[in-house]
Tab-separated table of C-alpha atoms and ligand atoms in Angstrom:
chain	number	residue	atom	x	y	z
A	173	MET	CA	-0.063	0.004	0.091
A	174	GLY	CA	1.416	3.447	-0.953
A	175	TRP	CA	1.553	6.345	1.213
A	176	LEU	CA	-1.372	8.148	-0.560
A	177	THR	CA	-3.763	5.213	0.052
A	178	GLU	CA	-2.618	5.037	3.867
A	179	LEU	CA	-2.947	8.843	3.976
A	180	VAL	CA	-6.603	8.770	2.506
A	181	GLU	CA	-7.530	5.974	4.773
A	182	GLU	CA	-6.122	7.431	7.848
A	183	ARG	CA	-7.248	11.116	7.273
A	184	GLY	CA	-9.990	10.976	4.624
A	185	GLY	CA	-12.734	10.946	7.299
A	186	GLU	CA	-11.515	14.687	8.473
A	187	ALA	CA	-12.348	16.098	5.073
A	188	LEU	CA	-15.026	18.595	6.449
A	189	ASP	CA	-13.209	19.519	9.620
A	190	LEU	CA	-9.791	19.974	7.943
A	191	HIS	CA	-11.302	22.036	5.204
A	192	ALA	CA	-12.902	24.233	7.776
A	193	GLN	CA	-9.567	24.642	9.602
A	194	THR	CA	-7.405	25.210	6.449
A	195	ILE	CA	-9.428	26.535	3.411
A	196	ASN	CA	-13.099	27.700	3.790
A	197	PRO	CA	-14.868	27.407	7.243
A	198	GLN	CA	-17.911	29.415	5.906
A	199	PHE	CA	-18.193	26.948	3.065
A	200	VAL	CA	-18.104	24.063	5.503
A	201	ARG	CA	-20.832	26.050	7.718
A	202	LEU	CA	-22.870	26.340	4.389
A	203	LEU	CA	-22.703	22.617	3.806
A	204	ARG	CA	-23.809	21.553	7.277
A	205	THR	CA	-26.619	24.198	7.314
A	206	ILE	CA	-28.240	22.490	4.192
A	207	GLY	CA	-27.146	19.063	5.208
A	208	PHE	CA	-24.754	18.481	2.183
A	209	ASP	CA	-22.088	17.627	4.523
A	210	ARG	CA	-21.551	13.979	3.526
A	211	PRO	CA	-18.078	12.467	3.739
A	212	TRP	CA	-17.281	11.277	0.228
A	213	ALA	CA	-15.592	8.029	-0.408
A	214	ARG	CA	-15.819	7.163	-4.151
A	215	ALA	CA	-17.051	8.161	-7.513
A	216	GLU	CA	-17.694	6.643	-10.860
A	217	GLY	CA	-19.611	7.665	-13.907
A	218	ALA	CA	-22.582	9.513	-12.794
A	219	TYR	CA	-22.334	8.315	-9.122
A	220	LEU	CA	-20.770	9.532	-5.995
A	221	TRP	CA	-20.658	7.273	-2.823
A	222	ASP	CA	-20.428	8.518	0.725
A	223	VAL	CA	-18.606	6.716	3.326
A	224	ASP	CA	-21.644	4.766	4.691
A	225	GLY	CA	-21.796	3.448	1.105
A	226	ASN	CA	-24.935	5.264	0.154
A	227	ARG	CA	-25.002	6.044	-3.898
A	228	TYR	CA	-25.914	9.308	-4.999
A	229	LEU	CA	-26.758	10.214	-8.397
A	230	ASP	CA	-24.579	13.351	-9.690
A	231	VAL	CA	-26.593	15.467	-11.737
A	232	LEU	CA	-24.553	18.475	-10.953
A	233	GLY	CA	-21.509	16.986	-12.745
A	234	GLY	CA	-18.801	18.863	-11.031
A	235	PHE	CA	-20.444	22.254	-12.501
A	236	GLY	CA	-20.058	20.544	-15.902
A	237	MET	CA	-16.560	19.025	-16.069
A	238	PHE	CA	-17.585	15.496	-15.803
A	239	ASN	CA	-19.149	14.981	-19.425
A	240	VAL	CA	-17.452	11.502	-19.979
A	241	GLY	CA	-18.044	10.513	-16.449
A	242	ARG	CA	-16.386	10.596	-13.175
A	243	ASN	CA	-13.037	8.596	-12.981
A	244	ASN	CA	-13.396	7.439	-16.537
A	245	PRO	CA	-10.955	4.524	-16.925
A	246	ARG	CA	-9.916	5.163	-20.529
A	247	ILE	CA	-8.824	8.978	-20.048
A	248	ARG	CA	-7.056	7.644	-16.680
A	249	GLU	CA	-5.085	5.074	-18.774
A	250	ALA	CA	-4.049	7.693	-21.196
A	251	ILE	CA	-2.805	9.903	-18.363
A	252	VAL	CA	-0.844	6.890	-16.770
A	253	GLU	CA	0.804	5.908	-20.224
A	254	ALA	CA	1.542	9.802	-20.673
A	255	LEU	CA	3.404	9.655	-17.178
A	256	GLU	CA	5.181	6.428	-18.110
A	257	LEU	CA	6.364	7.940	-21.414
A	258	GLU	CA	8.548	10.552	-19.605
A	259	ARG	CA	7.736	13.062	-22.352
A	260	PRO	CA	9.526	16.034	-23.118
A	261	GLY	CA	6.733	18.341	-22.455
A	262	SER	CA	6.784	22.229	-21.306
A	263	VAL	CA	10.460	22.580	-22.791
A	264	GLN	CA	9.068	26.397	-22.901
A	265	LEU	CA	11.826	27.415	-25.426
A	266	GLY	CA	10.755	24.519	-27.813
A	267	VAL	CA	7.786	22.854	-28.773
A	268	ASP	CA	6.118	19.285	-28.444
A	269	SER	CA	3.732	17.529	-30.634
A	270	LEU	CA	0.928	16.886	-28.063
A	271	PRO	CA	-0.213	20.316	-27.858
A	272	ALA	CA	-0.280	20.706	-31.733
A	273	LEU	CA	-2.083	17.351	-31.902
A	274	LEU	CA	-4.819	18.432	-29.620
A	275	ALA	CA	-5.103	21.694	-31.338
A	276	GLU	CA	-5.498	19.934	-34.595
A	277	ASP	CA	-8.091	17.758	-33.282
A	278	LEU	CA	-10.100	20.639	-31.889
A	279	LEU	CA	-10.007	22.692	-34.997
A	280	ARG	CA	-10.858	19.735	-36.977
A	281	ARG	CA	-14.041	19.593	-35.012
A	282	ALA	CA	-14.750	23.238	-34.889
A	283	PRO	CA	-16.190	25.796	-37.429
A	284	GLY	CA	-13.958	26.584	-40.377
A	285	SER	CA	-13.663	30.171	-39.067
A	286	LEU	CA	-11.348	29.006	-36.239
A	287	GLU	CA	-7.671	28.338	-37.314
A	288	ARG	CA	-5.515	28.594	-34.223
A	289	VAL	CA	-5.513	27.593	-30.736
A	290	LEU	CA	-4.088	29.048	-27.361
A	291	PHE	CA	-4.175	26.641	-24.519
A	292	THR	CA	-5.107	27.874	-20.989
A	293	SER	CA	-5.921	26.209	-17.681
A	294	SER	CA	-9.418	27.153	-16.986
A	295	GLY	CA	-12.470	28.638	-18.380
A	296	ALA	CA	-11.806	32.313	-16.780
A	297	GLU	CA	-8.297	32.176	-18.467
A	298	SER	CA	-9.821	31.388	-21.758
A	299	VAL	CA	-12.125	34.352	-21.470
A	300	GLU	CA	-9.308	36.566	-20.167
A	301	ALA	CA	-7.286	35.516	-23.313
A	302	ALA	CA	-10.282	36.390	-25.651
A	303	ILE	CA	-10.578	39.852	-24.097
A	304	LYS	CA	-6.811	40.584	-24.388
A	305	LEU	CA	-6.574	39.254	-27.859
A	306	GLY	CA	-9.763	40.607	-29.128
A	307	ARG	CA	-8.683	44.072	-27.798
A	308	ALA	CA	-5.228	43.799	-29.451
A	309	ALA	CA	-6.454	42.359	-32.637
A	310	THR	CA	-9.078	45.099	-33.245
A	311	GLY	CA	-7.326	48.062	-31.514
A	312	ARG	CA	-10.641	48.684	-29.912
A	313	SER	CA	-11.202	48.515	-26.161
A	314	ARG	CA	-14.743	48.106	-25.237
A	315	VAL	CA	-16.199	44.718	-24.537
A	316	PHE	CA	-19.875	43.882	-24.504
A	317	SER	CA	-21.486	40.758	-22.943
A	318	ALA	CA	-25.106	39.757	-22.193
A	319	GLU	CA	-26.990	40.362	-19.333
A	320	HIS	CA	-27.225	37.321	-16.788
A	321	GLY	CA	-24.202	35.917	-18.488
A	322	PHE	CA	-21.495	34.162	-16.435
A	323	HIS	CA	-17.762	34.053	-17.769
A	324	GLY	CA	-15.660	33.332	-14.756
A	325	LEU	CA	-14.436	34.991	-11.638
A	326	THR	CA	-10.754	36.495	-12.521
A	327	LEU	CA	-10.992	40.300	-12.842
A	328	GLY	CA	-11.314	40.430	-16.764
A	329	ALA	CA	-13.943	37.523	-16.924
A	330	LEU	CA	-15.814	39.037	-14.026
A	331	SER	CA	-16.021	42.475	-15.745
A	332	ALA	CA	-18.065	40.640	-18.405
A	333	THR	CA	-20.168	38.754	-15.984
A	334	SER	CA	-23.466	39.986	-14.574
A	335	ALA	CA	-23.982	38.373	-11.312
A	336	SER	CA	-23.929	41.177	-8.643
A	337	GLU	CA	-23.132	38.529	-5.831
A	338	PHE	CA	-19.812	38.035	-7.419
A	339	THR	CA	-18.937	41.563	-8.625
A	340	THR	CA	-19.985	43.841	-5.634
A	341	ARG	CA	-16.971	44.149	-3.186
A	342	PHE	CA	-14.522	43.488	-5.842
A	343	GLY	CA	-14.675	46.801	-7.838
A	344	PRO	CA	-13.599	48.726	-9.637
A	345	LEU	CA	-13.873	46.181	-12.571
A	346	LEU	CA	-12.063	46.785	-15.819
A	347	PRO	CA	-12.981	49.796	-17.811
A	348	GLY	CA	-14.771	49.446	-21.097
A	349	PHE	CA	-17.072	46.664	-20.177
A	350	GLU	CA	-20.795	46.924	-20.817
A	351	LYS	CA	-23.708	44.795	-20.678
A	352	VAL	CA	-26.606	44.413	-23.353
A	353	PRO	CA	-29.923	42.793	-22.677
A	354	TRP	CA	-29.838	38.934	-23.463
A	355	ASP	CA	-31.668	37.860	-26.513
A	356	ASP	CA	-32.136	41.363	-27.657
A	357	LEU	CA	-30.773	42.420	-31.114
A	358	ASP	CA	-31.996	45.904	-30.991
A	359	GLY	CA	-29.999	46.824	-28.022
A	360	LEU	CA	-27.027	45.067	-29.389
A	361	GLN	CA	-27.141	46.889	-32.657
A	362	GLN	CA	-27.393	50.291	-31.013
A	363	GLN	CA	-24.257	49.621	-29.188
A	364	LEU	CA	-22.285	48.047	-31.957
A	365	SER	CA	-23.113	50.610	-34.380
A	366	ALA	CA	-20.663	53.012	-32.757
A	367	GLU	CA	-17.937	50.693	-34.463
A	368	ASP	CA	-15.602	50.878	-31.517
A	369	VAL	CA	-16.497	47.679	-29.630
A	370	ALA	CA	-13.719	45.055	-29.686
A	371	LEU	CA	-15.697	42.055	-28.939
A	372	PHE	CA	-19.240	40.644	-28.028
A	373	ILE	CA	-18.877	37.660	-25.744
A	374	VAL	CA	-21.869	35.538	-25.288
A	375	GLU	CA	-22.774	31.940	-23.948
A	376	PRO	CA	-25.005	29.970	-26.470
A	377	VAL	CA	-27.084	28.737	-23.609
A	378	GLN	CA	-26.592	30.812	-20.435
A	379	GLY	CA	-25.545	28.718	-17.648
A	380	LYS	CA	-26.942	30.897	-14.849
A	381	GLY	CA	-30.670	30.173	-15.318
A	382	VAL	CA	-30.318	27.872	-18.311
A	383	ASN	CA	-31.610	30.384	-20.785
A	384	ILE	CA	-32.010	29.166	-24.215
A	385	PRO	CA	-31.730	31.816	-26.907
A	386	SER	CA	-34.630	32.620	-29.349
A	387	GLN	CA	-34.297	31.474	-32.899
A	388	GLY	CA	-32.212	33.957	-34.652
A	389	TYR	CA	-30.609	35.676	-31.779
A	390	LEU	CA	-27.146	34.194	-32.134
A	391	GLU	CA	-27.123	34.233	-35.912
A	392	GLY	CA	-28.335	37.906	-35.732
A	393	ALA	CA	-25.626	38.897	-33.130
A	394	GLN	CA	-22.884	37.257	-35.363
A	395	GLU	CA	-24.223	39.223	-38.290
A	396	LEU	CA	-24.235	42.507	-36.411
A	397	CYS	CA	-20.701	41.766	-35.085
A	398	ARG	CA	-19.632	41.308	-38.730
A	399	ARG	CA	-21.305	44.366	-39.953
A	400	TYR	CA	-19.627	46.532	-37.169
A	401	GLY	CA	-16.100	44.957	-37.126
A	402	THR	CA	-16.715	43.454	-33.569
A	403	LEU	CA	-15.199	39.981	-32.956
A	404	PHE	CA	-17.903	37.465	-32.054
A	405	CYS	CA	-16.936	35.279	-29.097
A	406	VAL	CA	-18.848	32.208	-28.232
A	407	ASP	CA	-18.159	30.935	-24.770
A	408	GLU	CA	-18.771	27.408	-24.756
A	409	VAL	CA	-16.852	26.540	-21.429
A	410	GLN	CA	-19.926	25.162	-19.992
A	411	THR	CA	-21.857	24.109	-23.328
A	412	GLY	CA	-18.928	22.531	-25.044
A	413	PHE	CA	-18.203	18.815	-25.479
A	414	GLY	CA	-21.573	17.404	-26.022
A	415	ARG	CA	-23.520	19.085	-23.140
A	416	THR	CA	-26.264	20.355	-25.510
A	417	GLY	CA	-26.401	17.246	-27.810
A	418	ARG	CA	-23.880	18.906	-30.297
A	419	LEU	CA	-20.151	18.640	-29.681
A	420	LEU	CA	-20.095	22.582	-29.506
A	421	ALA	CA	-23.654	24.208	-29.047
A	422	LEU	CA	-22.777	26.725	-31.735
A	423	GLU	CA	-23.465	23.971	-34.282
A	424	HIS	CA	-27.240	24.214	-33.597
A	425	TRP	CA	-27.216	27.644	-35.368
A	426	GLY	CA	-24.378	27.119	-37.709
A	427	LEU	CA	-22.316	30.041	-36.181
A	428	GLU	CA	-18.726	30.898	-37.492
A	429	PRO	CA	-17.462	32.867	-34.742
A	430	ASP	CA	-13.990	34.666	-34.477
A	431	LEU	CA	-13.379	33.349	-30.898
A	432	VAL	CA	-14.511	30.426	-28.973
A	433	THR	CA	-13.659	29.626	-25.311
A	434	VAL	CA	-13.661	25.981	-24.080
A	435	ALA	CA	-12.551	24.523	-20.816
A	436	LYS	CA	-14.157	22.218	-18.094
A	437	SER	CA	-14.975	18.893	-19.658
A	438	LEU	CA	-12.124	18.945	-22.301
A	439	SER	CA	-9.944	17.122	-19.753
A	440	GLY	CA	-12.553	14.538	-18.607
A	441	GLY	CA	-12.376	16.159	-15.326
A	442	TYR	CA	-8.858	14.969	-14.414
A	443	VAL	CA	-6.494	17.908	-15.203
A	444	PRO	CA	-7.260	21.602	-15.420
A	445	VAL	CA	-7.369	22.589	-19.215
A	446	GLY	CA	-8.788	25.171	-21.349
A	447	ALA	CA	-8.388	26.713	-24.612
A	448	LEU	CA	-9.111	29.752	-26.912
A	449	LEU	CA	-9.892	28.940	-30.375
A	450	MET	CA	-9.457	31.912	-32.807
A	451	SER	CA	-9.622	32.885	-36.397
A	452	SER	CA	-6.293	33.500	-38.137
A	453	ALA	CA	-7.244	37.269	-38.387
A	454	VAL	CA	-7.287	37.427	-34.617
A	455	TYR	CA	-4.154	35.457	-34.362
A	456	ASP	CA	-2.429	37.534	-37.014
A	457	GLY	CA	-3.396	40.891	-35.343
A	458	VAL	CA	-1.797	39.983	-31.955
A	459	PHE	CA	1.158	37.648	-32.747
A	460	ASP	CA	2.239	39.826	-35.649
A	461	SER	CA	6.082	39.862	-35.320
A	462	LEU	CA	8.973	38.033	-33.720
A	463	PRO	CA	8.903	40.272	-30.592
A	464	ASN	CA	5.049	39.540	-30.323
A	465	ALA	CA	5.529	35.807	-30.798
A	466	VAL	CA	4.889	35.137	-27.017
A	467	SER	CA	2.438	38.026	-26.405
A	468	HIS	CA	-0.001	35.828	-24.339
A	469	GLY	CA	0.463	32.504	-22.661
A	470	SER	CA	0.769	30.647	-19.018
A	471	THR	CA	3.563	28.576	-17.985
A	472	PHE	CA	1.576	25.398	-17.439
A	473	ALA	CA	-1.136	25.902	-19.890
A	474	PRO	CA	-0.114	23.237	-22.581
A	475	ASN	CA	1.262	20.689	-20.108
A	476	ASP	CA	1.433	17.033	-21.124
A	477	LEU	CA	-1.287	15.856	-18.755
A	478	ALA	CA	-3.701	18.348	-19.753
A	479	MET	CA	-3.039	17.743	-23.489
A	480	VAL	CA	-3.346	13.957	-23.217
A	481	ALA	CA	-6.509	14.301	-21.082
A	482	GLY	CA	-7.865	16.364	-23.984
A	483	LEU	CA	-7.049	14.085	-26.568
A	484	ALA	CA	-8.295	11.131	-24.760
A	485	THR	CA	-11.696	12.900	-23.832
A	486	LEU	CA	-12.320	13.837	-27.561
A	487	ARG	CA	-11.566	10.242	-28.552
A	488	GLU	CA	-13.909	9.019	-25.592
A	489	LEU	CA	-16.782	11.164	-26.716
A	490	ASP	CA	-16.402	9.598	-30.248
A	491	ALA	CA	-16.171	6.077	-29.134
A	492	GLN	CA	-18.942	6.076	-26.691
A	493	GLY	CA	-21.175	8.211	-29.003
A	494	LEU	CA	-21.762	10.394	-25.982
A	495	VAL	CA	-22.747	13.652	-28.053
A	496	GLY	CA	-25.631	11.750	-29.544
A	497	ARG	CA	-26.419	10.044	-26.373
A	498	GLY	CA	-26.578	13.515	-24.564
A	499	ALA	CA	-28.997	14.742	-27.385
A	500	ARG	CA	-31.100	11.527	-26.897
A	501	LEU	CA	-31.182	11.476	-23.243
A	502	GLY	CA	-31.970	15.383	-23.293
A	503	GLU	CA	-35.207	14.728	-25.284
A	504	LEU	CA	-36.201	11.926	-22.803
A	505	LEU	CA	-35.607	14.177	-19.880
A	506	LEU	CA	-37.740	16.974	-21.374
A	507	GLU	CA	-40.486	14.521	-22.353
A	508	ARG	CA	-40.514	13.245	-18.812
A	509	THR	CA	-40.457	16.441	-16.908
A	510	ARG	CA	-42.325	19.018	-19.176
A	511	PRO	CA	-45.690	17.408	-17.772
A	512	LEU	CA	-44.699	18.931	-14.551
A	513	VAL	CA	-45.727	22.257	-15.818
A	514	GLU	CA	-49.436	21.213	-16.061
A	515	ARG	CA	-49.315	19.184	-13.025
A	516	TYR	CA	-48.127	21.639	-10.704
A	517	GLU	CA	-48.975	25.427	-10.231
A	518	LEU	CA	-45.639	26.072	-8.756
A	519	VAL	CA	-43.732	25.069	-12.119
A	520	ARG	CA	-43.327	27.865	-14.470
A	521	GLU	CA	-41.378	26.276	-17.356
A	522	VAL	CA	-39.126	23.169	-17.907
A	523	ARG	CA	-36.580	23.800	-20.525
A	524	GLY	CA	-33.405	22.359	-21.853
A	525	LEU	CA	-30.891	21.564	-24.694
A	526	GLY	CA	-29.352	18.291	-24.786
A	527	LEU	CA	-28.470	17.504	-21.020
A	528	MET	CA	-28.479	21.005	-20.143
A	529	TRP	CA	-31.753	21.140	-18.250
A	530	ALA	CA	-33.731	23.433	-15.954
A	531	ILE	CA	-36.984	23.549	-14.028
A	532	GLU	CA	-38.205	27.142	-13.257
A	533	LEU	CA	-40.656	27.719	-10.393
A	534	GLY	CA	-42.840	30.559	-9.858
A	535	PRO	CA	-45.663	31.991	-7.992
A	536	PRO	CA	-49.219	29.996	-7.974
A	537	THR	CA	-52.215	31.409	-9.769
A	538	GLY	CA	-54.432	31.782	-6.629
A	539	ARG	CA	-54.341	35.291	-4.848
A	540	ALA	CA	-53.462	33.825	-1.317
A	541	GLY	CA	-50.847	31.537	-2.824
A	542	ARG	CA	-49.239	34.241	-4.849
A	543	ALA	CA	-49.220	36.499	-1.562
A	544	LEU	CA	-47.553	33.920	0.318
A	545	TRP	CA	-45.020	33.162	-2.433
A	546	ARG	CA	-44.161	36.873	-2.390
A	547	THR	CA	-43.852	37.160	1.255
A	548	VAL	CA	-41.230	34.218	1.365
A	549	GLU	CA	-39.455	35.486	-1.768
A	550	ALA	CA	-38.950	38.788	-0.040
A	551	ARG	CA	-37.534	37.080	2.994
A	552	GLN	CA	-35.353	34.744	1.309
A	553	PRO	CA	-35.207	35.015	-2.510
A	554	GLY	CA	-34.613	31.606	-4.259
A	555	LEU	CA	-36.107	29.592	-1.178
A	556	PHE	CA	-38.471	27.490	-3.437
A	557	ALA	CA	-35.547	26.233	-5.652
A	558	GLN	CA	-34.066	25.101	-2.193
A	559	LEU	CA	-37.283	23.294	-1.318
A	560	VAL	CA	-36.616	21.214	-4.451
A	561	ALA	CA	-32.974	20.850	-4.325
A	562	VAL	CA	-32.578	20.059	-0.672
A	563	PRO	CA	-34.955	17.012	-0.530
A	564	LEU	CA	-33.567	15.742	-3.996
A	565	PHE	CA	-30.400	15.068	-2.092
A	566	HIS	CA	-31.774	13.843	1.402
A	567	ASP	CA	-34.676	11.922	0.285
A	568	HIS	CA	-33.631	10.658	-3.230
A	569	HIS	CA	-29.791	10.784	-3.161
A	570	ILE	CA	-29.458	13.037	-6.163
A	571	LEU	CA	-26.947	15.823	-6.118
A	572	ILE	CA	-28.178	18.920	-8.034
A	573	GLN	CA	-27.601	22.746	-8.009
A	574	VAL	CA	-29.578	25.865	-8.111
A	575	ALA	CA	-28.993	27.690	-11.235
A	576	GLY	CA	-27.877	30.914	-9.796
A	577	HIS	CA	-28.101	33.169	-6.721
A	578	ALA	CA	-31.655	34.077	-5.574
A	579	MET	CA	-33.265	32.314	-8.386
A	580	ASN	CA	-35.973	29.806	-8.201
A	581	VAL	CA	-34.351	27.712	-11.023
A	582	VAL	CA	-32.962	24.167	-10.246
A	583	LYS	CA	-30.476	22.900	-13.162
A	584	ALA	CA	-29.111	19.565	-14.125
A	585	ILE	CA	-25.943	19.055	-16.153
A	586	PRO	CA	-25.243	15.363	-15.542
A	587	PRO	CA	-22.435	13.397	-17.062
A	588	LEU	CA	-23.526	12.287	-20.404
A	589	VAL	CA	-23.111	8.785	-19.425
A	590	ILE	CA	-26.075	8.824	-17.172
A	591	SER	CA	-28.585	5.947	-18.063
A	592	ASP	CA	-32.001	6.033	-19.352
A	593	ASP	CA	-33.287	4.465	-16.093
A	594	GLU	CA	-31.467	7.249	-13.956
A	595	ILE	CA	-33.296	9.865	-16.117
A	596	GLU	CA	-36.745	8.164	-15.311
A	597	ARG	CA	-35.705	7.983	-11.595
A	598	PHE	CA	-34.624	11.751	-11.640
A	599	ALA	CA	-37.847	12.631	-13.312
A	600	THR	CA	-39.991	10.605	-10.807
A	601	ALA	CA	-37.882	12.156	-7.869
A	602	LEU	CA	-38.652	15.530	-9.172
A	603	ASP	CA	-42.268	14.866	-9.362
A	604	ASP	CA	-42.315	13.947	-5.789
A	605	VAL	CA	-40.396	16.916	-4.376
A	606	VAL	CA	-42.026	19.331	-6.488
A	607	GLY	CA	-45.347	17.955	-5.387
A	608	ARG	CA	-44.356	18.164	-1.634
A	609	ALA	CA	-43.097	21.877	-2.021
A	610	GLU	CA	-46.418	22.745	-3.726
A	611	ARG	CA	-48.609	21.051	-0.959
A	612	ARG	CA	-46.358	22.777	1.850
A	613	LEU	CA	-47.150	26.213	0.065
A	614	PHE	CA	-50.822	25.465	-0.334
A	615	SER	CA	-51.214	24.080	3.378
A	616	SER	CA	-49.443	27.309	4.636
A	617	THR	CA	-51.761	29.264	2.294
A	618	ALA	CA	-54.731	27.554	3.676
A	619	ARG	CA	-53.578	28.440	7.164
A	620	VAL	CA	-53.100	32.063	6.340
A	621	THR	CA	-56.307	32.129	4.497
A	622	LEU	CA	-58.193	30.559	7.274
A	623	SER	CA	-56.672	32.995	9.988
A	624	LEU	CA	-57.470	36.131	7.681
A	625	GLY	CA	-60.925	34.689	7.449
A	626	ARG	CA	-61.272	34.309	11.230
A	627	ARG	CA	-59.870	37.853	11.831
A	628	ALA	CA	-62.428	39.143	9.168
A	629	LEU	CA	-65.211	37.450	10.967
A	630	ARG	CA	-64.127	38.670	14.313
A	631	ALA	CA	-64.036	42.250	12.968
B	1181	PLP	C1	-19.771	29.945	-19.504
B	1181	PLP	C2	-18.637	29.907	-18.588
B	1181	PLP	N1	-17.463	30.755	-18.914
B	1181	PLP	C3	-16.450	30.534	-18.041
B	1181	PLP	C4	-16.539	30.081	-16.886
B	1181	PLP	C5	-15.294	30.017	-15.904
B	1181	PLP	O1	-14.758	28.789	-16.028
B	1181	PLP	P1	-13.740	28.359	-14.842
B	1181	PLP	O2	-14.505	28.041	-13.798
B	1181	PLP	O3	-12.870	27.161	-15.366
B	1181	PLP	O4	-12.743	29.467	-14.729
B	1181	PLP	C6	-17.703	29.210	-16.565
B	1181	PLP	C7	-17.684	28.472	-15.222
B	1181	PLP	O5	-18.755	28.050	-14.771
B	1181	PLP	C8	-18.737	29.155	-17.426
B	1181	PLP	O6	-19.981	28.530	-17.089
């Protein structure tokens, strides 16, 4: 037995306390408050096991980094093989074949407008690269992004992000960043027509809230960008690698962007890796001379393990047919969950593209129910989403996330290896917890109505 196995066996059970002592006590407090403080023991495919041997279905998918499933054995084999090969990676003043091979594979699968790749180690870093290179290539400084968008938490990416819970307290953010309403071409046209905007960055499906664009929006945005000399940047960090039923979500609309950011699932969840795919015009506009040959980069970005994990992940997506599987299972999930809109007053909408799925709750139609909803929401915005997410975890052993701060949207982005049976199980569990949340609301409403009625009678 190696020292690592011994260490994990000996100290693994201390994870929560150790984390609280050394990393983030507030986060551990949060986990304990909502009862998500399970000591985890093992993971495989779409499952997590706690130390007591309970199996949980993971439809949170590590925030979308486990498209090929947790601890995928074929990605692991490739990484082990790479370690054993003792390859001459990261020479820095020299190049190796692995980054170029991964770049070739990515470009082969991407739209023809993209001809060069710059590697990074995260989604936020890919976005940072898009901003920097976009500014240099156009000689413009303004950067536009869509309201409700999320592009990462480093300062540049954050400047393009809407979520106030992440932006306030960290200002001033970078100058030159502005938001335009999501799914609105008129607003975008007004802004771009000044012909001084370097790039417009947009998620094809917004991760926060799982907002799916209207037909024509992304195509129209691309066309406006072309017309006014703005680079069109599609952020595929979350939607990439089969998540929406296509390898890249942009394929749904036949987009040909100037810049595409990817990360998360590219490494199969093993190693941090990200990339910026760009047109040769963007590349030529930045890396335009010998002194500018190394204008942007990061020491660890094209490291061997990340490159091998990327190559292995792309092969795995093909070999297991995971992109098509995601499309098919996404349809099944919608088919099984859309009836909840009719069944429950609390369900406003069920939406999804591939295995990027969400259920949105909203106030019921009756006056008393609506009033109670408003009271609860005023006190704790987004509480109803917790009334779904928390019992899914405790009663059904399904790990899921709320789709954003203070919003009543619950979101699923499971590993694409999830089975048909588990989709059925998830839909049945959802029916149960939404039904219970609704009954709780209505029994409280009944109590409020009754006590109001009694008070009216006394008056
Ligand atoms: C669309 C999008 N862009 C960028 C990011 C940032 O990626 P990372 O967390 O790898 O920095 C995320 C992360 O959730 C994302 O969803």
